[in-house]
Amino acid sequence: MEITDIRIRKIDGTGKMKAIVSVTFDDMFVIHDMKIIEGASGLFIAMPSRKTPSGEYKDIAHPINSDTREMIQQIILREYESLPDEEMNPVLEDY
């Protein structure tokens, strides 16, 4: 599995969410609405999630193991950190 495209839209403001990300795998499968969040230990990736009726958030797409999560996170954060502060990339539109 290879990441073939990353679209990052930086978020203006002072909140913890820094960007919204869409990632394409093998030019065939895309995951929208990943988030780059600034936590106590630095930046991390939050997978797309949905709020349940009980108020809990559940991931709707996520890596099966920690190695894959780490690989995806490293690639996305490296791309995010290489963007100029003023650069905004459009996020792919939902179909």
mmCIF file with all atom_site columns, C-alpha atoms in Angstrom, residues 11-83:
data_model
loop_
_atom_site.group_PDB
_atom_site.id
_atom_site.type_symbol
_atom_site.label_atom_id
_atom_site.label_alt_id
_atom_site.label_comp_id
_atom_site.label_asym_id
_atom_site.label_entity_id
_atom_site.label_seq_id
_atom_site.pdbx_PDB_ins_code
_atom_site.Cartn_x
_atom_site.Cartn_y
_atom_site.Cartn_z
_atom_site.occupancy
_atom_site.B_iso_or_equiv
_atom_site.pdbx_formal_charge
_atom_site.auth_seq_id
_atom_site.auth_comp_id
_atom_site.auth_asym_id
_atom_site.auth_atom_id
_atom_site.pdbx_PDB_model_num
ATOM 1  C CA . ILE A 1 11 ? -7.122  25.758 9.521  1.00 0.00 ? 11 ILE A CA 1
ATOM 2  C CA . ASP A 1 12 ? -6.793  29.405 10.518 1.00 0.00 ? 12 ASP A CA 1
ATOM 3  C CA . GLY A 1 13 ? -7.112  30.116 14.194 1.00 0.00 ? 13 GLY A CA 1
ATOM 4  C CA . THR A 1 14 ? -5.616  29.286 17.525 1.00 0.00 ? 14 THR A CA 1
ATOM 5  C CA . GLY A 1 15 ? -7.446  26.024 18.278 1.00 0.00 ? 15 GLY A CA 1
ATOM 6  C CA . LYS A 1 16 ? -5.909  22.579 18.585 1.00 0.00 ? 16 LYS A CA 1
ATOM 7  C CA . MET A 1 17 ? -7.020  21.432 15.115 1.00 0.00 ? 17 MET A CA 1
ATOM 8  C CA . LYS A 1 18 ? -4.360  22.565 12.646 1.00 0.00 ? 18 LYS A CA 1
ATOM 9  C CA . ALA A 1 19 ? -5.506  21.007 9.349  1.00 0.00 ? 19 ALA A CA 1
ATOM 10 C CA . ILE A 1 20 ? -7.937  18.724 7.550  1.00 0.00 ? 20 ILE A CA 1
ATOM 11 C CA . VAL A 1 21 ? -6.351  16.034 5.372  1.00 0.00 ? 21 VAL A CA 1
ATOM 12 C CA . SER A 1 22 ? -7.424  13.751 2.527  1.00 0.00 ? 22 SER A CA 1
ATOM 13 C CA . VAL A 1 23 ? -5.140  10.817 1.725  1.00 0.00 ? 23 VAL A CA 1
ATOM 14 C CA . THR A 1 24 ? -5.250  8.688  -1.439 1.00 0.00 ? 24 THR A CA 1
ATOM 15 C CA . PHE A 1 25 ? -3.856  5.148  -1.407 1.00 0.00 ? 25 PHE A CA 1
ATOM 16 C CA . ASP A 1 26 ? -2.609  3.439  -4.581 1.00 0.00 ? 26 ASP A CA 1
ATOM 17 C CA . ASP A 1 27 ? -4.446  6.017  -6.755 1.00 0.00 ? 27 ASP A CA 1
ATOM 18 C CA . MET A 1 28 ? -7.600  4.017  -5.957 1.00 0.00 ? 28 MET A CA 1
ATOM 19 C CA . PHE A 1 29 ? -8.919  4.741  -2.443 1.00 0.00 ? 29 PHE A CA 1
ATOM 20 C CA . VAL A 1 30 ? -9.267  8.026  -0.566 1.00 0.00 ? 30 VAL A CA 1
ATOM 21 C CA . ILE A 1 31 ? -9.930  8.813  3.083  1.00 0.00 ? 31 ILE A CA 1
ATOM 22 C CA . HIS A 1 32 ? -11.292 12.307 3.768  1.00 0.00 ? 32 HIS A CA 1
ATOM 23 C CA . ASP A 1 33 ? -11.499 14.276 6.995  1.00 0.00 ? 33 ASP A CA 1
ATOM 24 C CA . MET A 1 34 ? -8.392  13.109 8.810  1.00 0.00 ? 34 MET A CA 1
ATOM 25 C CA . LYS A 1 35 ? -7.346  15.860 11.198 1.00 0.00 ? 35 LYS A CA 1
ATOM 26 C CA . ILE A 1 36 ? -3.984  17.153 12.324 1.00 0.00 ? 36 ILE A CA 1
ATOM 27 C CA . ILE A 1 37 ? -4.316  17.966 16.021 1.00 0.00 ? 37 ILE A CA 1
ATOM 28 C CA . GLU A 1 38 ? -1.851  19.663 18.359 1.00 0.00 ? 38 GLU A CA 1
ATOM 29 C CA . GLY A 1 39 ? -1.743  17.646 21.574 1.00 0.00 ? 39 GLY A CA 1
ATOM 30 C CA . ALA A 1 40 ? 0.332   17.837 24.747 1.00 0.00 ? 40 ALA A CA 1
ATOM 31 C CA . SER A 1 41 ? 3.114   15.761 23.127 1.00 0.00 ? 41 SER A CA 1
ATOM 32 C CA . GLY A 1 42 ? 3.029   17.465 19.726 1.00 0.00 ? 42 GLY A CA 1
ATOM 33 C CA . LEU A 1 43 ? 1.130   16.954 16.487 1.00 0.00 ? 43 LEU A CA 1
ATOM 34 C CA . PHE A 1 44 ? -0.816  13.776 15.785 1.00 0.00 ? 44 PHE A CA 1
ATOM 35 C CA . ILE A 1 45 ? -3.363  12.476 13.281 1.00 0.00 ? 45 ILE A CA 1
ATOM 36 C CA . ALA A 1 46 ? -6.991  11.855 14.224 1.00 0.00 ? 46 ALA A CA 1
ATOM 37 C CA . MET A 1 47 ? -8.911  9.515  11.962 1.00 0.00 ? 47 MET A CA 1
ATOM 38 C CA . PRO A 1 48 ? -12.340 10.472 10.607 1.00 0.00 ? 48 PRO A CA 1
ATOM 39 C CA . SER A 1 49 ? -15.001 9.762  13.213 1.00 0.00 ? 49 SER A CA 1
ATOM 40 C CA . ARG A 1 50 ? -18.707 9.963  13.864 1.00 0.00 ? 50 ARG A CA 1
ATOM 41 C CA . LYS A 1 51 ? -20.505 10.890 17.073 1.00 0.00 ? 51 LYS A CA 1
ATOM 42 C CA . THR A 1 52 ? -22.711 8.091  18.420 1.00 0.00 ? 52 THR A CA 1
ATOM 43 C CA . PRO A 1 53 ? -26.111 8.723  20.033 1.00 0.00 ? 53 PRO A CA 1
ATOM 44 C CA . SER A 1 54 ? -24.428 8.285  23.431 1.00 0.00 ? 54 SER A CA 1
ATOM 45 C CA . GLY A 1 55 ? -22.065 11.177 22.656 1.00 0.00 ? 55 GLY A CA 1
ATOM 46 C CA . GLU A 1 56 ? -18.984 8.995  22.149 1.00 0.00 ? 56 GLU A CA 1
ATOM 47 C CA . TYR A 1 57 ? -16.831 9.381  19.015 1.00 0.00 ? 57 TYR A CA 1
ATOM 48 C CA . LYS A 1 58 ? -16.017 6.273  16.946 1.00 0.00 ? 58 LYS A CA 1
ATOM 49 C CA . ASP A 1 59 ? -13.508 6.103  14.090 1.00 0.00 ? 59 ASP A CA 1
ATOM 50 C CA . ILE A 1 60 ? -15.166 5.290  10.770 1.00 0.00 ? 60 ILE A CA 1
ATOM 51 C CA . ALA A 1 61 ? -11.860 4.453  9.073  1.00 0.00 ? 61 ALA A CA 1
ATOM 52 C CA . HIS A 1 62 ? -8.605  3.567  10.765 1.00 0.00 ? 62 HIS A CA 1
ATOM 53 C CA . PRO A 1 63 ? -5.409  1.511  10.408 1.00 0.00 ? 63 PRO A CA 1
ATOM 54 C CA . ILE A 1 64 ? -5.577  -2.021 11.766 1.00 0.00 ? 64 ILE A CA 1
ATOM 55 C CA . ASN A 1 65 ? -2.185  -1.887 13.507 1.00 0.00 ? 65 ASN A CA 1
ATOM 56 C CA . SER A 1 66 ? 0.104   0.677  15.129 1.00 0.00 ? 66 SER A CA 1
ATOM 57 C CA . ASP A 1 67 ? 2.877   0.302  12.517 1.00 0.00 ? 67 ASP A CA 1
ATOM 58 C CA . THR A 1 68 ? 0.511   1.340  9.736  1.00 0.00 ? 68 THR A CA 1
ATOM 59 C CA . ARG A 1 69 ? -0.874  4.220  11.812 1.00 0.00 ? 69 ARG A CA 1
ATOM 60 C CA . GLU A 1 70 ? 2.662   5.443  12.516 1.00 0.00 ? 70 GLU A CA 1
ATOM 61 C CA . MET A 1 71 ? 3.656   5.215  8.833  1.00 0.00 ? 71 MET A CA 1
ATOM 62 C CA . ILE A 1 72 ? 0.601   7.220  7.738  1.00 0.00 ? 72 ILE A CA 1
ATOM 63 C CA . GLN A 1 73 ? 1.103   9.774  10.510 1.00 0.00 ? 73 GLN A CA 1
ATOM 64 C CA . GLN A 1 74 ? 4.794   10.308 9.710  1.00 0.00 ? 74 GLN A CA 1
ATOM 65 C CA . ILE A 1 75 ? 4.118   10.875 6.002  1.00 0.00 ? 75 ILE A CA 1
ATOM 66 C CA . ILE A 1 76 ? 1.224   13.287 6.635  1.00 0.00 ? 76 ILE A CA 1
ATOM 67 C CA . LEU A 1 77 ? 3.074   15.286 9.300  1.00 0.00 ? 77 LEU A CA 1
ATOM 68 C CA . ARG A 1 78 ? 6.197   15.518 7.132  1.00 0.00 ? 78 ARG A CA 1
ATOM 69 C CA . GLU A 1 79 ? 4.054   16.926 4.293  1.00 0.00 ? 79 GLU A CA 1
ATOM 70 C CA . TYR A 1 80 ? 2.245   19.311 6.685  1.00 0.00 ? 80 TYR A CA 1
ATOM 71 C CA . GLU A 1 81 ? 5.489   20.640 8.138  1.00 0.00 ? 81 GLU A CA 1
ATOM 72 C CA . SER A 1 82 ? 6.904   21.261 4.653  1.00 0.00 ? 82 SER A CA 1
ATOM 73 C CA . LEU A 1 83 ? 4.006   23.574 3.699  1.00 0.00 ? 83 LEU A CA 1
#
